[in-house]
CSV table of C-alpha atoms in Angstrom, one decimal:
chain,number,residue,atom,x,y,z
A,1,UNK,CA,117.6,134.6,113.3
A,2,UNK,CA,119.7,133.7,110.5
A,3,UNK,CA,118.1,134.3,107.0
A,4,UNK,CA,116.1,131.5,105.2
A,5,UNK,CA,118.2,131.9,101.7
A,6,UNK,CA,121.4,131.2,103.9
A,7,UNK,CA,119.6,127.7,104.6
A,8,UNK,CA,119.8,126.9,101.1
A,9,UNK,CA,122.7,126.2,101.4
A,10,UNK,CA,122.8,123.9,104.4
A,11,UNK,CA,123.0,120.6,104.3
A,12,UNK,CA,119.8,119.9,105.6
A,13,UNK,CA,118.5,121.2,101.8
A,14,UNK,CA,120.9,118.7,100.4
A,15,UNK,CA,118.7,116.0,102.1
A,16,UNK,CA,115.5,117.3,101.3
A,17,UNK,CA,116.8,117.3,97.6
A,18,UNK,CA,118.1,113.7,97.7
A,19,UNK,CA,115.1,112.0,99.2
A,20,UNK,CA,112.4,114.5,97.7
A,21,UNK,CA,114.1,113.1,94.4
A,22,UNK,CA,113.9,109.1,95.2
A,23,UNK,CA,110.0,110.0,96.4
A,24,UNK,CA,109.3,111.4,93.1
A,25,UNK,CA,110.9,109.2,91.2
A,26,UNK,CA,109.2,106.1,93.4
A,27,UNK,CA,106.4,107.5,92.2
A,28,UNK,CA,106.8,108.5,88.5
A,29,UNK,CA,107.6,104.5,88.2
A,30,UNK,CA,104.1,103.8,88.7
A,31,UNK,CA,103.2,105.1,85.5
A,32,UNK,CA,105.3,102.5,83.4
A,33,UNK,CA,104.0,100.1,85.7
A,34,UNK,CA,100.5,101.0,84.9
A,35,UNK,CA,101.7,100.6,80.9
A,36,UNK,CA,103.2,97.0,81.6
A,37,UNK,CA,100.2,95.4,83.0
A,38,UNK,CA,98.2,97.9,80.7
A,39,UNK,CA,100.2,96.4,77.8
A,40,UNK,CA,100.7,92.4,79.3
A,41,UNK,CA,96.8,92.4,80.1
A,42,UNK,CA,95.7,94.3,76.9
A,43,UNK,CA,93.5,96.2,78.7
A,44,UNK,CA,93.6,99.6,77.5
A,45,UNK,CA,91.4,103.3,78.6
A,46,UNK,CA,91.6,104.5,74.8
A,47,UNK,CA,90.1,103.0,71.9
A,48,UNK,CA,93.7,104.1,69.8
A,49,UNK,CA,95.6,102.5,72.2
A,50,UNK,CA,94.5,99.4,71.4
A,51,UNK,CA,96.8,99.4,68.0
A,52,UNK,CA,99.6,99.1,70.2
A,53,UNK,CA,99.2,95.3,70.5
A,54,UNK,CA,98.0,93.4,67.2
A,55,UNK,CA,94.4,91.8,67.9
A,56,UNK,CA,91.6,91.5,66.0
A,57,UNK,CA,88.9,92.6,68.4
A,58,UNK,CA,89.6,96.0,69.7
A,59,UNK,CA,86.8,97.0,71.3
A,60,UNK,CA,86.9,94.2,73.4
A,61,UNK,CA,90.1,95.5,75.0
A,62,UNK,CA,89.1,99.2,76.4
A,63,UNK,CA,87.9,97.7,79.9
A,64,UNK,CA,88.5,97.7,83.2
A,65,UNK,CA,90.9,95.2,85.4
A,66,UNK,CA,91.3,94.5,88.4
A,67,UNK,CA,95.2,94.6,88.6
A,68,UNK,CA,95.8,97.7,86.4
A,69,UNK,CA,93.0,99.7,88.6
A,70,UNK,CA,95.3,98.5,91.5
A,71,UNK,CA,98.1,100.6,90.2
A,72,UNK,CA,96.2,103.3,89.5
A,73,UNK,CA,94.9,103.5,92.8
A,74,UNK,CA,98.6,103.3,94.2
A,75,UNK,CA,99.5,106.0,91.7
A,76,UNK,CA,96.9,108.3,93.1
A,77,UNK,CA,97.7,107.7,96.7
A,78,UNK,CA,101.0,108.5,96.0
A,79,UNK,CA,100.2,111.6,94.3
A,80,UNK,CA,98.2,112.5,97.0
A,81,UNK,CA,100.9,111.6,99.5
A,82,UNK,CA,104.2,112.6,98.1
A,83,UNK,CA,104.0,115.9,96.5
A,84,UNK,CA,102.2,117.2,100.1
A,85,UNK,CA,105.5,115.5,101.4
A,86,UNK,CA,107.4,117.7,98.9
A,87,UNK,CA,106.0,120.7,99.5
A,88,UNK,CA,105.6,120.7,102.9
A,89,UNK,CA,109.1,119.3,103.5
A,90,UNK,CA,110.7,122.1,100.7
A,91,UNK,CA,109.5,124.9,103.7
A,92,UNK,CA,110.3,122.7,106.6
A,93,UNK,CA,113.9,122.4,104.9
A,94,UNK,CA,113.9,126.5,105.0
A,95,UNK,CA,112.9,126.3,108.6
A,96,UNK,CA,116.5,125.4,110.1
A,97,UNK,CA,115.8,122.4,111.7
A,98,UNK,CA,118.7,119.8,113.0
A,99,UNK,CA,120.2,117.6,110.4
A,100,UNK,CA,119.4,114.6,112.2
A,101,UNK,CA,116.0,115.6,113.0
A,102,UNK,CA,115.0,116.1,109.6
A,103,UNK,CA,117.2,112.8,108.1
A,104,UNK,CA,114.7,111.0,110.5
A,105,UNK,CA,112.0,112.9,109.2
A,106,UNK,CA,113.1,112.2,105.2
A,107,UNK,CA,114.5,108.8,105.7
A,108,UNK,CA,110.9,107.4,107.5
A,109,UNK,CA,108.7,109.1,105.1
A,110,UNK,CA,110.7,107.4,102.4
A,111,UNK,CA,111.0,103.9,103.7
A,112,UNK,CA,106.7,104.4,104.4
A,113,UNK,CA,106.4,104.9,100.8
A,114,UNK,CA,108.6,102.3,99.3
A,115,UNK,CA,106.5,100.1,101.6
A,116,UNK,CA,103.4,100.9,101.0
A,117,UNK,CA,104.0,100.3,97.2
A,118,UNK,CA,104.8,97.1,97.7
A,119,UNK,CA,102.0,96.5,100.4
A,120,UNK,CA,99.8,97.8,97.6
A,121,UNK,CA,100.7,95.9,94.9
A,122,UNK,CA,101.6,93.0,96.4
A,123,UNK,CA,97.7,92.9,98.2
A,124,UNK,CA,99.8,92.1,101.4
A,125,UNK,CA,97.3,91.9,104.6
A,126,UNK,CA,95.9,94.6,106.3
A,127,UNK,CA,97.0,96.8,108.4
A,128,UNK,CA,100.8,96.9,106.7
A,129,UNK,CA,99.3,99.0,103.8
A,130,UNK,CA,97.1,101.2,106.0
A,131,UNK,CA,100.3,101.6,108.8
A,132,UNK,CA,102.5,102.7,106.6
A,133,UNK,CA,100.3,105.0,105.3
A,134,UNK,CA,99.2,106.7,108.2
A,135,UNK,CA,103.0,106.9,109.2
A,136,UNK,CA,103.9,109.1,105.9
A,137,UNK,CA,101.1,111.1,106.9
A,138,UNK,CA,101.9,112.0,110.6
A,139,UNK,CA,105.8,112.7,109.3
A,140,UNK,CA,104.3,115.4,107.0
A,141,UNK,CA,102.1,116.5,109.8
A,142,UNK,CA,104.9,116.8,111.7
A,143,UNK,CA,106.8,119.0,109.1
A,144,UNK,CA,103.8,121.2,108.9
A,145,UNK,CA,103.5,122.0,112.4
A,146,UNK,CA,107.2,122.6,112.5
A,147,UNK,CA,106.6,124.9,109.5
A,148,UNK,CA,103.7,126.5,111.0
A,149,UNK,CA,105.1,127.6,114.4
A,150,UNK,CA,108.1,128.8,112.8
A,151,UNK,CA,107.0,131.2,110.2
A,152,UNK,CA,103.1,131.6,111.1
A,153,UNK,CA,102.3,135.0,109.7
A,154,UNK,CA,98.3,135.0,109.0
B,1,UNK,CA,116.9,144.8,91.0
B,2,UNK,CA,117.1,143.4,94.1
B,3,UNK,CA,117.9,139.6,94.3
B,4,UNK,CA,115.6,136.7,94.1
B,5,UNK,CA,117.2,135.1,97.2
B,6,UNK,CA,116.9,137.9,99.5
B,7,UNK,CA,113.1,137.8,98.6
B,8,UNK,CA,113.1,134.5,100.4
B,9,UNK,CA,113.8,136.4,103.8
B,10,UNK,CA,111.0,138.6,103.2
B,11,UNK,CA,107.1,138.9,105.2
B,12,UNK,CA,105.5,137.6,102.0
B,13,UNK,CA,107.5,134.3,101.5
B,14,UNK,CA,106.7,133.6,105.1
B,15,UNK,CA,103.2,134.4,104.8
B,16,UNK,CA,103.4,132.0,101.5
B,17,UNK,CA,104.4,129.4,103.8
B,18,UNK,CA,101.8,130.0,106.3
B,19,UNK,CA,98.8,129.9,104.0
B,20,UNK,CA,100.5,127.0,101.3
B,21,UNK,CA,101.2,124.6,104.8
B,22,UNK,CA,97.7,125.7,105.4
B,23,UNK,CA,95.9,124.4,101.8
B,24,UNK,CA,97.8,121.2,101.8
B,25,UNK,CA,96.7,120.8,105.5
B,26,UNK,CA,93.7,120.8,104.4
B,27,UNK,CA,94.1,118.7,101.2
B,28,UNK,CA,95.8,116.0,103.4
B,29,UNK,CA,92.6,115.9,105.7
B,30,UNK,CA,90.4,114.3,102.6
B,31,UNK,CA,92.5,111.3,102.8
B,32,UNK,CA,91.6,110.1,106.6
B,33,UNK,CA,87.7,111.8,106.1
B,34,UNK,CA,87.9,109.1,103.2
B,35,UNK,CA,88.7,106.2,105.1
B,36,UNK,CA,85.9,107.2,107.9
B,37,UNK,CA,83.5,107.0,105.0
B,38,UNK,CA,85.0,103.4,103.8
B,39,UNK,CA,85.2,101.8,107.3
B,40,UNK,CA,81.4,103.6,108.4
B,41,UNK,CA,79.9,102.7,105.3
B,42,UNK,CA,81.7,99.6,104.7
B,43,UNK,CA,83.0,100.3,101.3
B,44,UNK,CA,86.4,99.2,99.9
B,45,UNK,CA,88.5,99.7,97.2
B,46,UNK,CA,90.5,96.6,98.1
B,47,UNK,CA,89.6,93.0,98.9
B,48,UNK,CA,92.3,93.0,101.4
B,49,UNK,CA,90.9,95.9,102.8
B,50,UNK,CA,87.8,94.5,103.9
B,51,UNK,CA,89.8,92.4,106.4
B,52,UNK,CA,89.6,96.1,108.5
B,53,UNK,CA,86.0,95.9,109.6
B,54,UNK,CA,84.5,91.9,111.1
B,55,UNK,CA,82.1,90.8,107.7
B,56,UNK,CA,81.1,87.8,106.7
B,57,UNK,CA,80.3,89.0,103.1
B,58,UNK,CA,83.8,90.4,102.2
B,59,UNK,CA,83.6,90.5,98.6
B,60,UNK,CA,80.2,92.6,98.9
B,61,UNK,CA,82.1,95.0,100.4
B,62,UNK,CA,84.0,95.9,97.2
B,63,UNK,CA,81.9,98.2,95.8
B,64,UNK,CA,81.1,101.7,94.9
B,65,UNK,CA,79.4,103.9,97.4
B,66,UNK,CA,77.8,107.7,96.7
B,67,UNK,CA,79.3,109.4,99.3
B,68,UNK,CA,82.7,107.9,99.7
B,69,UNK,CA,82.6,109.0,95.4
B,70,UNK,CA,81.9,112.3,96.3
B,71,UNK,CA,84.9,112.5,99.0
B,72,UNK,CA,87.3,110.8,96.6
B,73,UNK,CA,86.5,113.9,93.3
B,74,UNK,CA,86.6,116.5,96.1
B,75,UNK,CA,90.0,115.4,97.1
B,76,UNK,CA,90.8,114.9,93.3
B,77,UNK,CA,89.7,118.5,92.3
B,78,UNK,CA,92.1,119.7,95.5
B,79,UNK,CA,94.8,118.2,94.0
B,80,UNK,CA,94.2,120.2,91.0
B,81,UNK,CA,93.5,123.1,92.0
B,82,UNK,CA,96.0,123.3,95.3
B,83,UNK,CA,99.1,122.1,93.7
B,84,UNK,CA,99.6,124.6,91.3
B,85,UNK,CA,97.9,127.2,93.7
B,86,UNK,CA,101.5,126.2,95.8
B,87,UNK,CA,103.7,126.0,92.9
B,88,UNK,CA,102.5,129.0,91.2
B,89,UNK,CA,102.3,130.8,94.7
B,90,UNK,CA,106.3,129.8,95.7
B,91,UNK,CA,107.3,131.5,92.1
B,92,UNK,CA,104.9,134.7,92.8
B,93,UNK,CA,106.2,135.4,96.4
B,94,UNK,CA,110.3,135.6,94.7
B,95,UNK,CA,109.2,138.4,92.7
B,96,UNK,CA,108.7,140.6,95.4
B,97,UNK,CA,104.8,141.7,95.2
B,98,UNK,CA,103.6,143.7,97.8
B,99,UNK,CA,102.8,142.3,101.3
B,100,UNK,CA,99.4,143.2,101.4
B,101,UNK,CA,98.4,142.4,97.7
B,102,UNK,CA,100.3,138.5,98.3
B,103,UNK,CA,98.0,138.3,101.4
B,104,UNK,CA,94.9,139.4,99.3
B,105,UNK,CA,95.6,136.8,97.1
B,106,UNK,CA,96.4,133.7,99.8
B,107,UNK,CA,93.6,134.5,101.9
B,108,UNK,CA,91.3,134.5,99.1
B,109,UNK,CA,92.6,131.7,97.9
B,110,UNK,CA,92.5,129.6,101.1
B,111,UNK,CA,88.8,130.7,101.9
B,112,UNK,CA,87.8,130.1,98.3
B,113,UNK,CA,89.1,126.2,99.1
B,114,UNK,CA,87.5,125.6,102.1
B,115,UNK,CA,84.6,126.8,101.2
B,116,UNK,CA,84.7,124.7,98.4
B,117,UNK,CA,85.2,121.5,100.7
B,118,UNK,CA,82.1,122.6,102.7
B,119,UNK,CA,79.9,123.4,99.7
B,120,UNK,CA,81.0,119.7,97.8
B,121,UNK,CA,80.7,117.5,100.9
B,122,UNK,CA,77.6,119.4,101.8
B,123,UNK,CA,76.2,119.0,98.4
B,124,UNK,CA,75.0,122.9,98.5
B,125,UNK,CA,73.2,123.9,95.6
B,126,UNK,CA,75.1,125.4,92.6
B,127,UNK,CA,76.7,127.4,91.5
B,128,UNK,CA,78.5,127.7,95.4
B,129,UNK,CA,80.8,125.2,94.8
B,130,UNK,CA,81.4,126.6,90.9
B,131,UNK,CA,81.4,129.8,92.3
B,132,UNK,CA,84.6,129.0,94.9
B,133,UNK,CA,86.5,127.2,92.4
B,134,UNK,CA,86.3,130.0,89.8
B,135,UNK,CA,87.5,132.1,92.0
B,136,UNK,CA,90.0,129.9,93.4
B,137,UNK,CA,91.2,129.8,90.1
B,138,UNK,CA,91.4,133.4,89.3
B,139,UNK,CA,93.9,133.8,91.9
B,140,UNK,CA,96.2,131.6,90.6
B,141,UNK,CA,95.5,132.6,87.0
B,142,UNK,CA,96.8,136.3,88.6
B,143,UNK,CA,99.7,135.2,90.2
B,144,UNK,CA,101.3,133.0,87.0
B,145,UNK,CA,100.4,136.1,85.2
B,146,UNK,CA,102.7,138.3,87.3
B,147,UNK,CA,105.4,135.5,87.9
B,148,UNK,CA,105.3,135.2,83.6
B,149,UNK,CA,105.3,139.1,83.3
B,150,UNK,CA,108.1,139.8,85.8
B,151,UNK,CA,110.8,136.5,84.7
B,152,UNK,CA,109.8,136.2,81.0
B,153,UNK,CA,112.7,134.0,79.6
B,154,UNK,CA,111.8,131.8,76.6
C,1,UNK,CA,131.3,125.4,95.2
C,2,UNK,CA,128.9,128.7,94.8
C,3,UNK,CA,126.3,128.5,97.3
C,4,UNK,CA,122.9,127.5,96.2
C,5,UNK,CA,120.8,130.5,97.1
C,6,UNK,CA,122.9,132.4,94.6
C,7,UNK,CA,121.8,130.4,91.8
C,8,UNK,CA,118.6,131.4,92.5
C,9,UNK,CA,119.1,134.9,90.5
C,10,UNK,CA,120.7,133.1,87.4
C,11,UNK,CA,118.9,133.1,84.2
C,12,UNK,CA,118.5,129.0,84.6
C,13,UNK,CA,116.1,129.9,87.6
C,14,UNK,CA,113.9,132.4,85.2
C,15,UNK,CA,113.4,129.9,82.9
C,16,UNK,CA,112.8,127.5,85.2
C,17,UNK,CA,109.8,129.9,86.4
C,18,UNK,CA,109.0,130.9,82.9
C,19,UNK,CA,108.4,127.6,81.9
C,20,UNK,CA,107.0,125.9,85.3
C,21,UNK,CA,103.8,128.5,85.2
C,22,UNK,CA,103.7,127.7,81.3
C,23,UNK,CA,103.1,124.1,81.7
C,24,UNK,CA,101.1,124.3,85.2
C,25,UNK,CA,98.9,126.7,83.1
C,26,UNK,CA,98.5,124.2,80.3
C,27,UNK,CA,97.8,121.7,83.0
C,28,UNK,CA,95.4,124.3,84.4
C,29,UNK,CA,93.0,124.7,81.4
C,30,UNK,CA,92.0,121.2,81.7
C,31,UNK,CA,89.4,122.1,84.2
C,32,UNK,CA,87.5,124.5,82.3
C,33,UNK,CA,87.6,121.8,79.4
C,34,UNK,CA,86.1,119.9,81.6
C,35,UNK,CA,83.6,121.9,83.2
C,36,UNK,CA,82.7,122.7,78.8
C,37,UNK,CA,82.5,118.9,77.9
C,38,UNK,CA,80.2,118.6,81.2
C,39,UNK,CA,78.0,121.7,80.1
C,40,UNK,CA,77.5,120.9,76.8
C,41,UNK,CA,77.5,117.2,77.4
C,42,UNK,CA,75.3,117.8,80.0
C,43,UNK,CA,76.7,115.0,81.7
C,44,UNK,CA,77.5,116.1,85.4
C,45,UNK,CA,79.2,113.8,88.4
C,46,UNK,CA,77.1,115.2,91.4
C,47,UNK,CA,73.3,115.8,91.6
C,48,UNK,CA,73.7,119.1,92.2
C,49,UNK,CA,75.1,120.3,89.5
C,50,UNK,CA,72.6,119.1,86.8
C,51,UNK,CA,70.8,122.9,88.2
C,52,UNK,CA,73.4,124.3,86.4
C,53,UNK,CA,71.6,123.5,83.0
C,54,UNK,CA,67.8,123.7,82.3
C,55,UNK,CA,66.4,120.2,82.3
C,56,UNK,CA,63.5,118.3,83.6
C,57,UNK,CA,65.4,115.0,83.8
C,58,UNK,CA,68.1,115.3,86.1
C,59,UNK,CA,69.4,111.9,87.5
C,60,UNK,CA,70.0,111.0,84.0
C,61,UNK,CA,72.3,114.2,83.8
C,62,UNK,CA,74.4,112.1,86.5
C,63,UNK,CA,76.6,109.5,84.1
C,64,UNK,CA,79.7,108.7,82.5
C,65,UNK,CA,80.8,110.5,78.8
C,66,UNK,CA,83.4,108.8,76.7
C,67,UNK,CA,84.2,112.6,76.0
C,68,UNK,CA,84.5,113.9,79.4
C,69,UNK,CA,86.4,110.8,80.8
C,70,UNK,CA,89.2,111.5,77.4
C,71,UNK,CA,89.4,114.7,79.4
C,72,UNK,CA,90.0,113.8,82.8
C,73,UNK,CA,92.2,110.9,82.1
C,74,UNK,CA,94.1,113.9,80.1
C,75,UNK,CA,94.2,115.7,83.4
C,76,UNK,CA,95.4,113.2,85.4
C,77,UNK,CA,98.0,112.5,83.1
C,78,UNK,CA,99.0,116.0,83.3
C,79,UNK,CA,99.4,115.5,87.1
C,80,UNK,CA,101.4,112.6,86.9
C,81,UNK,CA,104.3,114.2,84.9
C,82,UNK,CA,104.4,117.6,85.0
C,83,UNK,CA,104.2,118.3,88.8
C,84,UNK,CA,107.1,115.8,89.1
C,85,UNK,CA,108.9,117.7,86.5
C,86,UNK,CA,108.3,120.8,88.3
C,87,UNK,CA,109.6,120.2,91.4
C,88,UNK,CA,112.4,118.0,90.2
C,89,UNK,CA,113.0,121.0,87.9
C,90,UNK,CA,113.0,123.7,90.8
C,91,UNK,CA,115.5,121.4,92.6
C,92,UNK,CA,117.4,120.8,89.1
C,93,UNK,CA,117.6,124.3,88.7
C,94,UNK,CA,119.7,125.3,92.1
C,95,UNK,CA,122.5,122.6,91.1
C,96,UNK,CA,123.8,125.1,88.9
C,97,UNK,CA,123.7,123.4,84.9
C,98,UNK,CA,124.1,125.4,81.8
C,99,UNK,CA,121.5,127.7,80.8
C,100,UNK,CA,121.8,126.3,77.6
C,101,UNK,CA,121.0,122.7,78.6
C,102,UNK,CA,118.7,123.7,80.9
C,103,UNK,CA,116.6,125.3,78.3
C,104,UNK,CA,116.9,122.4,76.0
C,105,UNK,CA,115.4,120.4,79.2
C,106,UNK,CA,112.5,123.2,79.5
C,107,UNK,CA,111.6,123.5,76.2
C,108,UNK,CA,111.5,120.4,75.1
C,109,UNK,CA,109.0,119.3,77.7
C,110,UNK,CA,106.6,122.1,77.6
C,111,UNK,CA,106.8,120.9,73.8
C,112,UNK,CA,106.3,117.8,74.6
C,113,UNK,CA,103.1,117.8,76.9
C,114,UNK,CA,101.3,120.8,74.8
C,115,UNK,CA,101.9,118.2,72.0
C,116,UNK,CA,100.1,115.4,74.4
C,117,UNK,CA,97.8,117.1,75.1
C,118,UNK,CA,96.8,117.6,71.5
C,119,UNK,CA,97.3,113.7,70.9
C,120,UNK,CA,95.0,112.8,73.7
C,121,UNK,CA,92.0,114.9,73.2
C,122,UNK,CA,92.2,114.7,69.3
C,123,UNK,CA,92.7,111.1,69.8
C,124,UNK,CA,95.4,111.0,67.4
C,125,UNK,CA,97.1,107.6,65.9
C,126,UNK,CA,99.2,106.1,68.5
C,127,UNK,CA,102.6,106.0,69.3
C,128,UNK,CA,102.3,109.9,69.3
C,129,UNK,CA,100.7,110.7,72.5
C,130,UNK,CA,102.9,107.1,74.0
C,131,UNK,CA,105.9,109.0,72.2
C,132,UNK,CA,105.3,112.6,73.9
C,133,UNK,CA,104.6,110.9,77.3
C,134,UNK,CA,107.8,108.8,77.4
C,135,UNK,CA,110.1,111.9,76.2
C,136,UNK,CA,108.4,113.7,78.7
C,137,UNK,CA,108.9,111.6,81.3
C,138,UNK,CA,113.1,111.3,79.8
C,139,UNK,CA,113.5,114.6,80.6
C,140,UNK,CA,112.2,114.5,84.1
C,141,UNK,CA,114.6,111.7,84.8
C,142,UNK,CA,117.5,113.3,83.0
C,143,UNK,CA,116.9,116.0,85.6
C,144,UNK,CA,116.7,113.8,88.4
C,145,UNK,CA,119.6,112.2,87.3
C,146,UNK,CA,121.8,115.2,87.5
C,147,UNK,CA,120.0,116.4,90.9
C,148,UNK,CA,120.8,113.3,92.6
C,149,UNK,CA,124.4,113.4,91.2
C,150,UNK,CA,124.9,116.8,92.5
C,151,UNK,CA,123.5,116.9,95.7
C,152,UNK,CA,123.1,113.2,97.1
C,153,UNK,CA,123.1,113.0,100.8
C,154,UNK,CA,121.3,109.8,102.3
């Protein structure tokens, strides 16, 4: 067996960097996102917040809406998605698997995501929001069990 | 000293991976138990989603429902306890501890999270659930304090 | 090129450690804040866990704080950024930068999130805690930036 460090180096990692990097970065845009509609709606979580647009009734703006709590619920699946894709994928990366095998595995998980996003924000019809997400799923499941029979030590 | 790398080929890194693909196995499994409880009890976060299950009254079904709640903070608290159980525990295994003291910790940590999961779905009476998550805690309190103690640069 | 694995004993990679279990810490303590706004709040999210305090009323224990949610949005902001800038910064780390600038990256986002943090739960005049999140959330992408233009392989 050669030795995991030595697969650092491979370019296999190299993917795993690239796309673990859009993934992330997907994601981190949903936290401006949530500040646009946040800021365009004036609908706001903290009562100091609210000094960030001028209006004359502030209390009135720490509520709840429907489009913002959209986001945020995109933002949580996402964090609830990606960084077990991250993690997961970081190990299977280790593991030595084909180049092509795991560019299939990146590239899908990656084109899920960017879907879903859009599935979710855009409240486009079920199942393509619910497909898409069971997809990313089963592509980190199939990292894990790639991970798990190749370094199972209990 | 011997290098960071070559820890990466050691017993401990691969039982790191074994017990961190493990954790965020189980992490990942809130997600689909949360949909059973949505599409059982008919509860959804979405209108769109309410196209999943035949209704006549869709927009009752946007609602809030006890038990799907319940799933949704146990997931939440997994996410914050798990993550940095990983991130913590992939610093902790490059600075060489002993095999059987990294073991102590992961196998403590992934019992302490699954019991967790039982006690908080289960609704077992406190302080179980407190209990597990202190703990849980702990171990990961111990390993950033051997990662800080061992790579201190500021 | 110097391979990868052997940047993993430079001093950019103990600082990246140093100041990875620093900030997951911080992010850390945000539970037992919680758990101490909940306790002395008595204010609890399951029904269970109103048996953790002595009280002969205990589904009113079960209801929403403005104190405990400042927390918990706190903590999910925490999530949000700083385990992206963790494992952008682990990936950031192996492409080699200066330890200089690197440090400069480190440094000035531990500052900035223990500054956030302070800005959120003291509820301080805005733009500071909008200020600390966005430079933040700078240096993640600066990172990401130079990760992608090291390593990029789609």
């Amino acid at each position: 067996m050669s030795s995991l460090s030595s697969r650092m180096d491979s370019q296999v990692f190299q993917a795993f960097s690239t796309y673990a990097t859009i993934v992330i970065l997907k994601m981190m845009l949903m936290s401006p996102l949530t500040s646009y509609f946040r800021l365009t709606r004036k609908v706001f979580a903290n009562l100091e917040d609210t000094k960030l647009v001028s209006s004359k009734e502030d209390k009135k703006l720490v509520c709840i809406d429907p489009d913002v709590e959209r986001v945020r619920r995109c933002h949580l699946n996402d964090l609830e998605n990606i960084i077990p894709f991250v993690l997961v994928g970081l190990l299977y990366s280790l593991t030595g698997p084909e180049l092509s095998v795991a560019l299939l595995h990146f590239r899908l998980f990656a084109g899920c995501r960017i879907f879903h996003t859009i599935a979710y924000i855009g409240a486009l019809p079920q199942p393509s929001r619910a497909g898409s997400w069971i997809l990313g799923m089963l592509v980190t499941f199939s990292m894990a069990y790639r991970v798990l029979s190749a370094v199972l030590l209990l």
